[in-house]
Amino acid sequence: MNTERLLNTVAGLTRLTQDRAPGDDSILDQARDLMRDLVARDDWLPDAFARPHPEFYRQYLLYGDPLDRFSLVSFVWGPGQKTPIHDHTVWGVIAMLRGAELEQHYRRGSGGLAPAGPETRLNPGEVACVSPKIGDIHRVSNAYADRVSISIHLYGGNIGRIRRSVYDPQSGAAKEFVSGYSNGVAANLWAPFSQD
Amino acid sequence: MNTERLLNTVAGLTRLTQDRAPGDDSILDQARDLMRDLVARDDWLPDAFARPHPEFYRQYLLYGDPLDRFSLVSFVWGPGQKTPIHDHTVWGVIAMLRGAELEQHYRRGSGGLAPAGPETRLNPGEVACVSPKIGDIHRVSNAYADRVSISIHLYGGNIGRIRRSVYDPQSGAAKEFVSGYSNGVAANLWAPFSQD
Ligand SMILES: [Fe+3]
Ligand SMILES: [Fe+3]
Ligand SMILES: [Mg+2]
């Protein structure tokens, strides 16, 4: 297992965000490049943060900046699992590590929600972005009905603590939520990832 | 369990160190104050980072700055356990959380090592400092032969990766070592500390 890859990404993101105002999306291109490097090889994710749940997709915090400038999360999709339609309120980068993901963007209109553009597929090594500027409402699902998929998400804030919204697909009505995280421990970036 | 206390300390340390050169010890007083606040109450340390080992004292990384500006470690002493005589090469703050610790400083002389000052005792809520300037060589031991003690250590660097020395008590001869950490996962500062 490559234990330096995650550390190098977190160090790079710390440098990138530390003198920026929260939410500053001018660094999105550089953040995307760091995330593309992270998922260029699937040799670094500790098993503890790769485990699916039979019923719900998992959001494992890998690393969170103490000043809430960014957070890095492992999304683990069990077979056929998907998110509700939701927003983020901050910029985000989705980087595909294992399996594949389908993403559908939405736009709010007078009649509720309407799909924005076609459904897209993300394969291992590929990255996609969201942000209030470029489109912040989407639904993400495992492209597979019979296997686990994993994508690594980076956000320009502490995504587990942000008050944001899920949307009713029919009416488009927004409902507030705070996602939290599925895990009580995070990766020790400087140690072999054994679960003691 | 107070899950905000550790988070607030880490956020404060991040602010304190982020525009400082590595090893800058001008912040030692402020760091000591943050650590005194951290151990003012024993209501926050997750059990996963409080477990003794029958044979060896444990060094659990709680949080490490990705750019190696500081690290925060839970030292768990089983009954009667003690460190070898060792140095750090960076400033450090020892903050007593539970039980008690005995500390003996040493000075290198022509004839080897000599005790520097009397042995001191650290009780819960008390803090002590080390640094290349004020004295960097010491031995720390559990004050109790029949119970666990826990102190929280802050260092002005990534202590688990620093090349430093242990010393032979008779000859004073130095031997290089890198301590590492006992744990493969660290605390998720934003989640209840369940071990999933
Ligand atoms: Fe999303
Ligand atoms: Fe020490
Ligand atoms: Mg700065």
Short mmCIF file of N, CA, C and O in Angstrom, two decimals, chain A residues 4 7 10-11 14-15 18-19 49 51 61 63-69 158 161 181-196, chain B residues 4 7 10-11 14-15 18-19 49 51 61 63-69 158 161 181-196:
data_model
loop_
_atom_site.label_atom_id
_atom_site.label_comp_id
_atom_site.label_asym_id
_atom_site.label_seq_id
_atom_site.Cartn_x
_atom_site.Cartn_y
_atom_site.Cartn_z
N GLU A 4 2.14 7.19 1.10
CA GLU A 4 2.55 8.58 0.87
C GLU A 4 1.57 9.34 -0.03
O GLU A 4 1.54 10.56 -0.03
N LEU A 7 -1.03 11.34 1.97
CA LEU A 7 -0.30 12.39 2.68
C LEU A 7 0.12 13.53 1.74
O LEU A 7 -0.07 14.71 2.05
N VAL A 10 -2.92 15.64 0.78
CA VAL A 10 -3.37 16.49 1.89
C VAL A 10 -2.39 17.65 2.11
O VAL A 10 -2.80 18.79 2.35
N ALA A 11 -1.10 17.37 2.02
CA ALA A 11 -0.10 18.44 2.16
C ALA A 11 -0.28 19.48 1.06
O ALA A 11 -0.28 20.69 1.30
N THR A 14 -3.36 21.54 1.69
CA THR A 14 -3.13 22.47 2.81
C THR A 14 -2.39 23.70 2.31
O THR A 14 -2.76 24.84 2.63
N ARG A 15 -1.35 23.48 1.51
CA ARG A 15 -0.62 24.62 0.93
C ARG A 15 -1.53 25.46 0.05
O ARG A 15 -1.52 26.69 0.10
N GLN A 18 -4.32 27.44 2.30
CA GLN A 18 -4.10 28.07 3.61
C GLN A 18 -4.12 29.59 3.59
O GLN A 18 -4.39 30.19 4.62
N ASP A 19 -3.85 30.21 2.48
CA ASP A 19 -3.94 31.66 2.48
C ASP A 19 -5.13 32.17 1.67
O ASP A 19 -5.13 33.30 1.18
N PHE A 49 -11.70 2.56 5.22
CA PHE A 49 -12.45 3.63 4.56
C PHE A 49 -12.97 3.20 3.19
O PHE A 49 -13.29 4.03 2.35
N ARG A 51 -15.16 0.28 3.12
CA ARG A 51 -16.18 -0.73 3.42
C ARG A 51 -17.59 -0.22 3.13
O ARG A 51 -18.00 0.81 3.64
N LEU A 61 -14.77 10.37 6.35
CA LEU A 61 -13.80 11.46 6.32
C LEU A 61 -12.39 10.88 6.33
O LEU A 61 -12.03 10.11 7.22
N TYR A 63 -9.58 13.13 5.71
CA TYR A 63 -8.86 14.22 6.37
C TYR A 63 -9.70 15.49 6.30
O TYR A 63 -10.28 15.79 5.26
N GLY A 64 -9.74 16.21 7.39
CA GLY A 64 -10.44 17.49 7.42
C GLY A 64 -9.51 18.57 7.92
O GLY A 64 -8.83 18.39 8.94
N ASP A 65 -9.43 19.67 7.21
CA ASP A 65 -8.63 20.80 7.67
C ASP A 65 -9.25 21.37 8.96
O ASP A 65 -10.47 21.61 8.99
N PRO A 66 -8.43 21.59 9.99
CA PRO A 66 -8.97 22.06 11.27
C PRO A 66 -9.65 23.42 11.18
O PRO A 66 -10.46 23.75 12.04
N LEU A 67 -9.29 24.21 10.17
CA LEU A 67 -9.93 25.52 10.01
C LEU A 67 -11.00 25.49 8.92
O LEU A 67 -11.39 26.53 8.38
N ASP A 68 -11.46 24.28 8.60
CA ASP A 68 -12.59 24.07 7.68
C ASP A 68 -12.36 24.63 6.28
O ASP A 68 -13.32 24.99 5.58
N ARG A 69 -11.09 24.67 5.83
CA ARG A 69 -10.82 25.17 4.48
C ARG A 69 -11.05 24.10 3.42
O ARG A 69 -11.28 24.40 2.26
N ASN A 158 -15.93 22.18 5.24
CA ASN A 158 -16.12 20.96 6.02
C ASN A 158 -17.49 20.38 5.67
O ASN A 158 -18.49 20.68 6.33
N ARG A 161 -20.30 19.16 8.03
CA ARG A 161 -20.92 20.09 8.98
C ARG A 161 -21.70 21.22 8.31
O ARG A 161 -22.27 22.07 8.99
N TYR A 181 -20.46 12.49 9.09
CA TYR A 181 -19.53 11.51 8.53
C TYR A 181 -19.87 10.14 9.10
O TYR A 181 -20.42 10.03 10.18
N SER A 182 -19.50 9.08 8.37
CA SER A 182 -19.80 7.73 8.82
C SER A 182 -18.78 7.19 9.81
O SER A 182 -19.00 6.14 10.41
N ASN A 183 -17.65 7.86 9.95
CA ASN A 183 -16.55 7.31 10.76
C ASN A 183 -16.14 8.22 11.91
O ASN A 183 -16.17 9.43 11.80
N GLY A 184 -15.75 7.58 13.01
CA GLY A 184 -15.28 8.31 14.19
C GLY A 184 -13.78 8.48 14.23
O GLY A 184 -13.26 9.22 15.06
N VAL A 185 -13.07 7.81 13.36
CA VAL A 185 -11.62 7.99 13.26
C VAL A 185 -11.26 8.27 11.81
O VAL A 185 -12.00 7.93 10.90
N ALA A 186 -10.14 8.95 11.60
CA ALA A 186 -9.68 9.28 10.25
C ALA A 186 -8.32 8.63 10.03
O ALA A 186 -7.77 7.99 10.93
N ALA A 187 -7.78 8.79 8.83
CA ALA A 187 -6.50 8.16 8.53
C ALA A 187 -5.37 8.86 9.29
O ALA A 187 -5.33 10.09 9.37
N ASN A 188 -4.46 8.09 9.88
CA ASN A 188 -3.20 8.64 10.38
C ASN A 188 -2.28 8.71 9.17
O ASN A 188 -1.84 7.68 8.65
N LEU A 189 -2.00 9.91 8.71
CA LEU A 189 -1.29 10.09 7.44
C LEU A 189 0.16 9.62 7.49
O LEU A 189 0.79 9.47 6.45
N TRP A 190 0.67 9.37 8.69
CA TRP A 190 2.09 9.04 8.83
C TRP A 190 2.33 7.63 9.35
O TRP A 190 3.40 7.31 9.79
N ALA A 191 1.30 6.80 9.32
CA ALA A 191 1.47 5.45 9.84
C ALA A 191 0.87 4.46 8.86
O ALA A 191 -0.03 4.80 8.09
N PRO A 192 1.37 3.22 8.88
CA PRO A 192 0.67 2.19 8.11
C PRO A 192 -0.76 2.14 8.61
O PRO A 192 -1.01 2.30 9.80
N PHE A 193 -1.70 1.93 7.70
CA PHE A 193 -3.11 2.06 8.06
C PHE A 193 -3.66 0.81 8.72
O PHE A 193 -4.65 0.27 8.26
N SER A 194 -3.04 0.35 9.76
CA SER A 194 -3.61 -0.76 10.51
C SER A 194 -4.68 -0.21 11.43
O SER A 194 -4.57 0.91 11.92
N GLN A 195 -5.71 -0.99 11.66
CA GLN A 195 -6.75 -0.59 12.62
C GLN A 195 -6.39 -1.29 13.91
O GLN A 195 -6.60 -2.47 14.06
N ASP A 196 -5.80 -0.57 14.85
CA ASP A 196 -5.29 -1.21 16.07
C ASP A 196 -6.44 -1.64 16.98
O ASP A 196 -7.37 -0.90 17.15
N GLU B 4 -15.69 18.78 21.25
CA GLU B 4 -15.21 20.06 20.73
C GLU B 4 -13.84 20.45 21.31
O GLU B 4 -13.13 21.26 20.74
N LEU B 7 -10.93 19.42 19.03
CA LEU B 7 -11.05 20.21 17.81
C LEU B 7 -10.59 21.65 18.03
O LEU B 7 -9.82 22.21 17.24
N VAL B 10 -6.80 21.85 18.34
CA VAL B 10 -6.13 21.66 17.04
C VAL B 10 -6.31 22.89 16.15
O VAL B 10 -5.37 23.33 15.47
N ALA B 11 -7.50 23.47 16.17
CA ALA B 11 -7.73 24.69 15.38
C ALA B 11 -6.82 25.82 15.89
O ALA B 11 -6.19 26.53 15.10
N THR B 14 -3.26 25.20 14.84
CA THR B 14 -3.11 25.43 13.40
C THR B 14 -2.94 26.92 13.13
O THR B 14 -2.05 27.34 12.38
N ARG B 15 -3.78 27.73 13.78
CA ARG B 15 -3.65 29.19 13.62
C ARG B 15 -2.30 29.67 14.14
O ARG B 15 -1.64 30.50 13.52
N GLN B 18 0.71 28.40 11.67
CA GLN B 18 0.69 28.34 10.22
C GLN B 18 1.56 29.37 9.51
O GLN B 18 1.96 29.13 8.39
N ASP B 19 1.86 30.45 10.15
CA ASP B 19 2.75 31.40 9.47
C ASP B 19 4.12 31.46 10.14
O ASP B 19 4.84 32.46 10.02
N PHE B 49 -7.69 5.92 22.01
CA PHE B 49 -6.37 6.54 22.18
C PHE B 49 -5.98 6.62 23.66
O PHE B 49 -5.13 7.41 24.06
N ARG B 51 -5.83 3.42 25.45
CA ARG B 51 -5.61 2.02 25.82
C ARG B 51 -4.14 1.72 26.06
O ARG B 51 -3.30 1.96 25.20
N LEU B 61 -0.98 9.00 17.84
CA LEU B 61 -1.16 10.31 17.19
C LEU B 61 -2.64 10.69 17.23
O LEU B 61 -3.50 9.94 16.76
N TYR B 63 -3.58 14.09 16.27
CA TYR B 63 -3.65 14.93 15.08
C TYR B 63 -2.24 15.35 14.67
O TYR B 63 -1.43 15.71 15.53
N GLY B 64 -1.97 15.30 13.39
CA GLY B 64 -0.69 15.76 12.87
C GLY B 64 -0.92 16.78 11.78
O GLY B 64 -1.73 16.55 10.87
N ASP B 65 -0.25 17.91 11.87
CA ASP B 65 -0.34 18.92 10.81
C ASP B 65 0.29 18.36 9.53
O ASP B 65 1.40 17.82 9.56
N PRO B 66 -0.42 18.47 8.40
CA PRO B 66 0.08 17.89 7.14
C PRO B 66 1.41 18.47 6.68
O PRO B 66 2.12 17.85 5.91
N LEU B 67 1.73 19.69 7.14
CA LEU B 67 3.00 20.29 6.76
C LEU B 67 4.03 20.18 7.89
O LEU B 67 5.02 20.91 7.92
N ASP B 68 3.77 19.26 8.82
CA ASP B 68 4.72 18.92 9.89
C ASP B 68 5.06 20.09 10.80
O ASP B 68 6.15 20.14 11.39
N ARG B 69 4.14 21.03 10.97
CA ARG B 69 4.41 22.16 11.86
C ARG B 69 4.15 21.80 13.32
O ARG B 69 4.70 22.42 14.22
N ASN B 158 6.75 16.92 13.43
CA ASN B 158 6.10 15.61 13.35
C ASN B 158 6.94 14.61 14.14
O ASN B 158 7.83 13.95 13.59
N ARG B 161 8.18 11.11 13.11
CA ARG B 161 9.06 10.95 11.94
C ARG B 161 10.43 11.60 12.11
O ARG B 161 11.27 11.54 11.21
N TYR B 181 4.40 5.97 15.33
CA TYR B 181 3.18 6.08 16.14
C TYR B 181 2.60 4.68 16.35
O TYR B 181 2.83 3.79 15.53
N SER B 182 1.83 4.52 17.42
CA SER B 182 1.25 3.21 17.72
C SER B 182 -0.04 2.95 16.95
O SER B 182 -0.54 1.83 16.95
N ASN B 183 -0.60 3.99 16.33
CA ASN B 183 -1.93 3.85 15.72
C ASN B 183 -1.94 4.15 14.23
O ASN B 183 -1.20 5.01 13.75
N GLY B 184 -2.81 3.42 13.53
CA GLY B 184 -2.96 3.61 12.09
C GLY B 184 -4.08 4.56 11.73
O GLY B 184 -4.20 4.97 10.58
N VAL B 185 -4.91 4.91 12.69
CA VAL B 185 -5.97 5.89 12.47
C VAL B 185 -5.87 6.97 13.53
O VAL B 185 -5.33 6.75 14.60
N ALA B 186 -6.37 8.16 13.20
CA ALA B 186 -6.35 9.28 14.14
C ALA B 186 -7.78 9.69 14.44
O ALA B 186 -8.73 9.14 13.87
N ALA B 187 -7.95 10.66 15.32
CA ALA B 187 -9.30 11.09 15.68
C ALA B 187 -9.95 11.85 14.52
O ALA B 187 -9.31 12.67 13.88
N ASN B 188 -11.21 11.56 14.22
CA ASN B 188 -12.01 12.40 13.34
C ASN B 188 -12.53 13.53 14.22
O ASN B 188 -13.37 13.32 15.09
N LEU B 189 -12.00 14.73 14.01
CA LEU B 189 -12.28 15.85 14.92
C LEU B 189 -13.73 16.32 14.86
O LEU B 189 -14.17 17.08 15.72
N TRP B 190 -14.48 15.87 13.86
CA TRP B 190 -15.84 16.36 13.67
C TRP B 190 -16.90 15.30 13.84
O TRP B 190 -18.04 15.48 13.44
N ALA B 191 -16.53 14.17 14.42
CA ALA B 191 -17.51 13.09 14.58
C ALA B 191 -17.43 12.54 15.99
O ALA B 191 -16.39 12.64 16.63
N PRO B 192 -18.51 11.97 16.48
CA PRO B 192 -18.41 11.23 17.74
C PRO B 192 -17.34 10.16 17.56
O PRO B 192 -17.25 9.57 16.49
N PHE B 193 -16.55 9.93 18.59
CA PHE B 193 -15.39 9.06 18.44
C PHE B 193 -15.73 7.58 18.55
O PHE B 193 -15.16 6.87 19.36
N SER B 194 -16.69 7.14 17.75
CA SER B 194 -16.95 5.71 17.73
C SER B 194 -15.93 5.04 16.82
O SER B 194 -15.47 5.64 15.86
N GLN B 195 -15.55 3.85 17.15
CA GLN B 195 -14.66 3.08 16.28
C GLN B 195 -15.56 2.21 15.43
O GLN B 195 -16.08 1.20 15.90
N ASP B 196 -15.81 2.61 14.21
CA ASP B 196 -16.79 1.88 13.39
C ASP B 196 -16.26 0.53 12.93
O ASP B 196 -15.12 0.46 12.55
#
